[in-house]
Amino acid sequence: MSEGSRGSSLAFGQVVIGPPGSGKTTYCQAMSAFLGRLGRSVAVVNLDPANEALPCPCALDIAELVTLPDVMASLGLGPNGGLIYCMEYLEANADWLRDRLQALRGHYVLFDCPGQVELYTHHQALKNVFAQLAKWNFRLAAVHLVDSHYCTDPGKFISVLCTSLSTMLHVELPHVNVLSKMDLIEQYGKLAFNLDYYTEVLDLSYLVDHLASDPFFRNFRRLNEKLVEVIEDYSLVSFVPLNVQDKQSMRQVMQAVDKANGYSFGDQEHRSLEALMSAAVGADFHFSSTLAVQEKYVQSQDKAVEEEVMDL
């Protein structure tokens, strides 16, 4: 049977990528449950050979093919080199992946990917795996998770913007950048600007000026200006805020991804979505949802200030 005929029907899904600790596995678990409540048949595929403690069963696990501890022990590699070897091994055994995915036809697939950044910025193995999935008629969007606490540090946020841009250019998939763990952002300090400044990546010259107030970063002003110019010249990076415990936030991310990978839901799912949300949502949902997250953040900051005043 030819490769094209074996995967003749379209399948939709997401490849969930991002640095370690950004919440990829938690996102897959939450999005799977959310989409399941809408009536989608969802399958989670674990492509992270270092992910040994999965919080929920997966429809397909790369551990059946290769595991990071085995590679490290047999080849004497460290964690980073071992993980790269695992991805190259997966690429070389693409037939194994294709055969296992045949059983998941008709499902919306969430691919939980490793957290090693270089796999998405310059290494070719995982990019080639994604290209193979496209040949097998998978219509995928890359969901790039970034921990929202980076917004509280202007220097780190510029680094995140550069990494996100590099990832978008390298992976070559429809792309949705997500600021994860928005429910925890107040634990890391006060934002220098409103939340929409970070999600929409507005005029970054203000961020450079803010950095210049720090004696350490003042010496690197020209470097930061050039980095900001690169980001703004491409004009590709923006973020969707995510709190996996909030239904409206999950809906916002779902709609952004559905638009990116071309998935269009039917009447039954539409009715399920309306029942789940149990409230009418205006057309300008992205702005209103971001505003709601911003209001929650401001309220938490105001409450903290009030408690400090009371303590005095």
Coordinates of C-alpha atoms in Angstrom, one line a residue:
M1 CA 0.0 0.0 0.0
S2 CA 1.4 3.4 -0.9
E3 CA 2.2 6.0 1.6
G4 CA -0.4 8.4 0.3
S5 CA -3.2 5.8 0.2
R6 CA -2.4 4.6 3.8
G7 CA -3.2 8.1 5.1
S8 CA -5.9 9.3 2.6
S9 CA -8.3 10.8 5.1
L10 CA -7.4 14.1 6.8
A11 CA -6.5 14.1 10.5
F12 CA -6.2 17.2 12.6
G13 CA -4.2 17.9 15.7
Q14 CA -1.5 19.9 17.6
V15 CA 2.2 19.5 18.2
V16 CA 2.7 20.9 21.7
I17 CA 6.2 22.3 22.0
G18 CA 8.1 24.6 24.4
P19 CA 10.9 24.7 26.9
P20 CA 11.1 22.3 30.0
G21 CA 8.6 23.2 32.7
S22 CA 6.3 25.3 30.4
G23 CA 3.4 22.9 31.1
K24 CA 3.2 20.9 27.8
T25 CA 1.9 17.6 29.4
T26 CA -0.5 19.5 31.7
Y27 CA -1.8 21.4 28.6
C28 CA -2.3 18.1 26.7
Q29 CA -4.2 16.6 29.6
A30 CA -6.4 19.7 30.0
M31 CA -7.0 20.3 26.3
S32 CA -7.8 16.6 25.8
A33 CA -10.5 16.8 28.5
F34 CA -11.8 20.1 27.2
L35 CA -12.2 18.9 23.6
G36 CA -13.6 15.6 24.8
R37 CA -16.4 17.5 26.5
L38 CA -17.2 19.0 23.1
G39 CA -17.5 15.6 21.5
R40 CA -14.2 15.3 19.8
S41 CA -12.4 12.0 19.9
V42 CA -9.0 13.0 21.2
A43 CA -5.8 10.9 21.4
V44 CA -2.7 12.0 23.2
V45 CA 0.6 10.8 21.7
N46 CA 3.7 11.1 23.9
L47 CA 6.8 11.9 21.8
D48 CA 9.0 12.8 24.8
P49 CA 11.3 9.8 25.6
A50 CA 12.2 11.5 28.9
N51 CA 8.6 11.7 30.1
E52 CA 8.4 8.6 32.3
A53 CA 5.7 9.8 34.8
L54 CA 2.7 10.4 32.5
P55 CA -0.3 11.8 34.5
C56 CA -2.8 10.0 32.2
P57 CA -2.7 7.1 29.8
C58 CA -1.6 7.9 26.2
A59 CA -2.9 6.4 23.0
L60 CA 0.7 6.0 21.8
D61 CA 4.0 6.3 23.7
I62 CA 7.4 6.7 22.2
A63 CA 8.7 4.5 25.1
E64 CA 7.5 1.6 23.0
L65 CA 10.3 2.5 20.5
V66 CA 13.0 4.1 22.6
T67 CA 13.6 5.6 26.0
L68 CA 16.1 8.2 27.1
P69 CA 17.5 6.2 30.1
D70 CA 18.2 3.2 27.8
V71 CA 20.0 5.4 25.3
M72 CA 22.1 7.1 28.0
A73 CA 23.1 3.8 29.5
S74 CA 23.9 2.0 26.3
L75 CA 25.6 4.8 24.4
G76 CA 27.1 6.7 27.3
L77 CA 25.4 10.0 26.4
G78 CA 24.2 12.8 28.6
P79 CA 20.5 13.9 28.8
N80 CA 20.8 16.5 25.9
G81 CA 22.7 14.2 23.6
G82 CA 20.6 11.3 24.4
L83 CA 17.4 13.2 23.7
I84 CA 18.7 14.3 20.3
Y85 CA 19.6 10.7 19.5
C86 CA 16.1 9.6 20.4
M87 CA 14.6 12.1 18.0
E88 CA 17.0 11.0 15.3
Y89 CA 16.0 7.4 16.0
L90 CA 12.3 8.3 15.8
E91 CA 13.0 10.0 12.4
A92 CA 14.8 6.9 11.1
N93 CA 11.9 4.7 12.3
A94 CA 9.1 6.8 10.8
D95 CA 7.4 3.6 9.6
W96 CA 6.9 2.6 13.2
L97 CA 5.1 5.9 14.0
R98 CA 3.0 5.7 10.8
D99 CA 1.8 2.2 11.6
R100 CA 0.9 3.1 15.1
L101 CA -1.0 6.3 14.0
Q102 CA -3.2 4.3 11.6
A103 CA -5.1 3.1 14.6
L104 CA -5.8 6.7 15.6
R105 CA -7.5 7.8 12.4
G106 CA -10.7 9.7 13.2
H107 CA -9.1 11.1 16.3
Y108 CA -7.9 14.7 17.0
V109 CA -4.3 14.1 18.0
L110 CA -2.3 16.0 20.6
F111 CA 1.5 15.3 20.2
D112 CA 3.3 15.9 23.5
C113 CA 6.8 16.8 22.4
P114 CA 10.2 17.0 24.3
G115 CA 11.3 20.2 26.0
Q116 CA 14.8 20.6 24.5
V117 CA 14.8 24.0 22.9
E118 CA 17.4 23.2 20.2
L119 CA 15.0 20.6 18.7
Y120 CA 12.8 23.5 17.6
T121 CA 15.4 26.2 16.8
H122 CA 18.0 24.4 14.6
H123 CA 18.1 20.6 14.8
Q124 CA 16.3 18.9 11.9
A125 CA 15.0 15.5 13.3
L126 CA 11.8 16.6 14.9
K127 CA 11.1 19.1 12.1
N128 CA 11.4 16.2 9.6
V129 CA 9.0 14.1 11.7
F130 CA 6.5 16.9 11.5
A131 CA 7.0 17.1 7.7
Q132 CA 6.3 13.3 7.5
L133 CA 3.1 13.8 9.5
A134 CA 2.0 16.4 6.9
K135 CA 2.7 13.9 4.1
W136 CA 0.4 11.4 6.0
N137 CA -2.4 14.0 5.8
F138 CA -2.1 15.3 9.3
R139 CA -3.1 19.0 9.5
L140 CA -1.2 20.2 12.4
A141 CA -0.6 23.5 14.3
A142 CA 2.4 24.0 16.6
V143 CA 1.3 25.2 20.0
H144 CA 4.4 26.8 21.6
L145 CA 4.1 27.2 25.3
V146 CA 6.1 29.8 27.2
D147 CA 5.9 30.2 31.0
S148 CA 4.1 33.6 31.7
H149 CA 6.5 34.4 34.5
Y150 CA 9.0 35.6 31.9
C151 CA 6.8 38.6 31.4
T152 CA 7.9 39.9 34.8
D153 CA 11.6 40.2 33.6
P154 CA 12.1 42.4 30.5
G155 CA 15.4 40.8 29.7
K156 CA 14.0 37.3 29.8
F157 CA 11.0 38.4 27.8
I158 CA 13.2 39.6 25.0
S159 CA 14.9 36.2 25.0
V160 CA 11.6 34.5 24.9
L161 CA 10.6 36.6 21.9
C162 CA 13.8 35.7 20.0
T163 CA 13.3 32.0 20.8
S164 CA 9.7 32.0 19.7
L165 CA 10.6 33.7 16.5
S166 CA 13.4 31.2 15.8
T167 CA 11.0 28.4 16.5
M168 CA 8.3 29.7 14.2
L169 CA 10.8 30.0 11.3
H170 CA 12.4 26.6 11.9
V171 CA 9.4 24.4 12.6
E172 CA 7.5 25.7 9.5
L173 CA 4.0 24.9 10.8
P174 CA 1.0 27.1 11.5
H175 CA 2.0 28.5 14.9
V176 CA 0.2 29.6 18.1
N177 CA 2.4 31.0 20.9
V178 CA 0.8 30.6 24.3
L179 CA 1.7 32.3 27.6
S180 CA 1.0 29.4 30.0
K181 CA 0.3 29.4 33.8
M182 CA -1.4 32.8 33.7
D183 CA -3.1 31.9 37.0
L184 CA 0.4 31.9 38.7
I185 CA 1.8 35.1 37.2
E186 CA 1.1 37.2 40.2
Q187 CA 3.5 35.1 42.2
Y188 CA 6.4 36.3 40.2
G189 CA 6.0 40.1 40.7
K190 CA 4.3 43.0 39.1
L191 CA 4.2 43.5 35.3
A192 CA 5.9 46.7 34.0
F193 CA 3.1 47.1 31.4
N194 CA -0.5 45.9 30.9
L195 CA -0.9 42.3 29.9
D196 CA -1.9 43.1 26.3
Y197 CA 1.5 44.7 25.8
Y198 CA 3.0 41.3 26.2
T199 CA 0.4 39.3 24.3
E200 CA 0.2 41.6 21.3
V201 CA 4.0 42.4 21.5
L202 CA 3.5 46.1 21.2
D203 CA 6.2 48.8 20.7
L204 CA 9.2 47.1 22.2
S205 CA 11.2 50.3 22.5
Y206 CA 9.4 50.8 25.8
L207 CA 10.8 47.5 27.0
V208 CA 14.4 48.6 26.0
D209 CA 13.9 51.8 27.9
H210 CA 12.7 49.9 30.9
L211 CA 15.8 47.6 30.7
A212 CA 18.1 50.7 30.5
S213 CA 17.0 51.6 34.1
D214 CA 19.0 48.6 35.3
P215 CA 22.7 49.3 35.5
F216 CA 23.6 45.9 34.2
F217 CA 21.4 46.0 31.1
R218 CA 22.4 49.6 30.4
N219 CA 25.7 48.3 29.0
F220 CA 23.8 46.1 26.5
R221 CA 21.3 48.7 25.2
R222 CA 22.5 48.6 21.6
L223 CA 22.3 44.8 21.6
N224 CA 18.8 44.8 23.0
E225 CA 17.8 47.5 20.4
K226 CA 19.1 45.3 17.6
L227 CA 17.3 42.2 18.9
V228 CA 14.1 44.1 19.2
E229 CA 14.5 45.4 15.6
V230 CA 14.7 41.8 14.4
I231 CA 11.6 40.8 16.3
E232 CA 9.6 43.8 15.0
D233 CA 10.8 43.5 11.4
Y234 CA 9.4 40.0 11.2
S235 CA 6.2 41.0 13.0
L236 CA 5.2 37.4 13.6
V237 CA 5.3 36.9 17.3
S238 CA 2.2 37.3 19.5
F239 CA 0.8 35.3 22.4
V240 CA -2.5 33.9 23.6
P241 CA -2.8 33.9 27.5
L242 CA -3.7 30.5 29.0
N243 CA -5.1 29.4 32.3
V244 CA -6.0 25.7 32.0
Q245 CA -8.4 26.0 34.9
D246 CA -10.5 28.6 33.1
K247 CA -13.0 27.5 30.4
Q248 CA -12.9 30.8 28.5
S249 CA -9.1 30.8 28.4
M250 CA -9.2 27.2 27.0
R251 CA -11.8 28.2 24.5
Q252 CA -9.6 31.1 23.3
V253 CA -6.6 28.9 22.7
M254 CA -8.8 26.2 21.0
Q255 CA -10.2 28.7 18.6
A256 CA -6.8 30.1 17.8
V257 CA -5.5 26.6 17.1
D258 CA -8.5 25.6 15.1
K259 CA -8.0 28.6 12.9
A260 CA -4.3 27.8 12.4
N261 CA -4.7 24.2 11.4
G262 CA -7.9 24.6 9.5
Y263 CA -10.2 22.5 11.7
S264 CA -13.8 23.5 11.4
F265 CA -16.3 22.1 13.9
G266 CA -19.8 20.9 13.1
D267 CA -23.2 21.9 14.6
Q268 CA -23.1 19.3 17.4
E269 CA -19.7 20.6 18.7
H270 CA -20.9 24.1 18.4
R271 CA -23.9 23.4 20.6
S272 CA -21.7 21.5 23.0
L273 CA -19.4 24.5 23.2
E274 CA -22.2 26.9 23.8
A275 CA -23.6 24.7 26.6
L276 CA -20.1 24.4 28.1
M277 CA -19.5 28.1 28.1
S278 CA -23.1 28.9 29.2
A279 CA -22.7 32.5 28.2
A280 CA -22.7 34.6 25.0
V281 CA -19.3 35.8 24.0
G282 CA -18.8 38.9 21.8
A283 CA -17.0 38.9 18.5
D284 CA -14.0 40.6 20.0
F285 CA -13.3 37.6 22.2
H286 CA -9.5 37.7 22.1
F287 CA -9.5 41.3 23.5
S288 CA -12.2 40.6 26.1
S289 CA -10.5 37.4 27.3
T290 CA -7.1 39.1 27.6
L291 CA -8.8 41.9 29.4
A292 CA -10.4 39.5 31.9
V293 CA -7.0 37.9 32.7
Q294 CA -5.6 41.4 33.1
E295 CA -8.4 42.4 35.5
K296 CA -7.8 39.3 37.6
Y297 CA -4.1 40.2 37.7
V298 CA -4.7 43.8 38.7
Q299 CA -7.2 42.8 41.4
S300 CA -4.7 40.4 42.9
Q301 CA -2.0 43.2 42.9
D302 CA -4.5 45.6 44.5
K303 CA -5.3 43.1 47.2
A304 CA -1.7 42.5 47.9
V305 CA -1.1 46.3 48.3
E306 CA -4.1 46.5 50.7
E307 CA -2.8 43.7 52.8
E308 CA 0.6 45.5 53.0
V309 CA -1.1 48.7 54.1
M310 CA -3.1 46.8 56.8
D311 CA 0.1 45.2 58.1
L312 CA 1.6 48.7 58.5

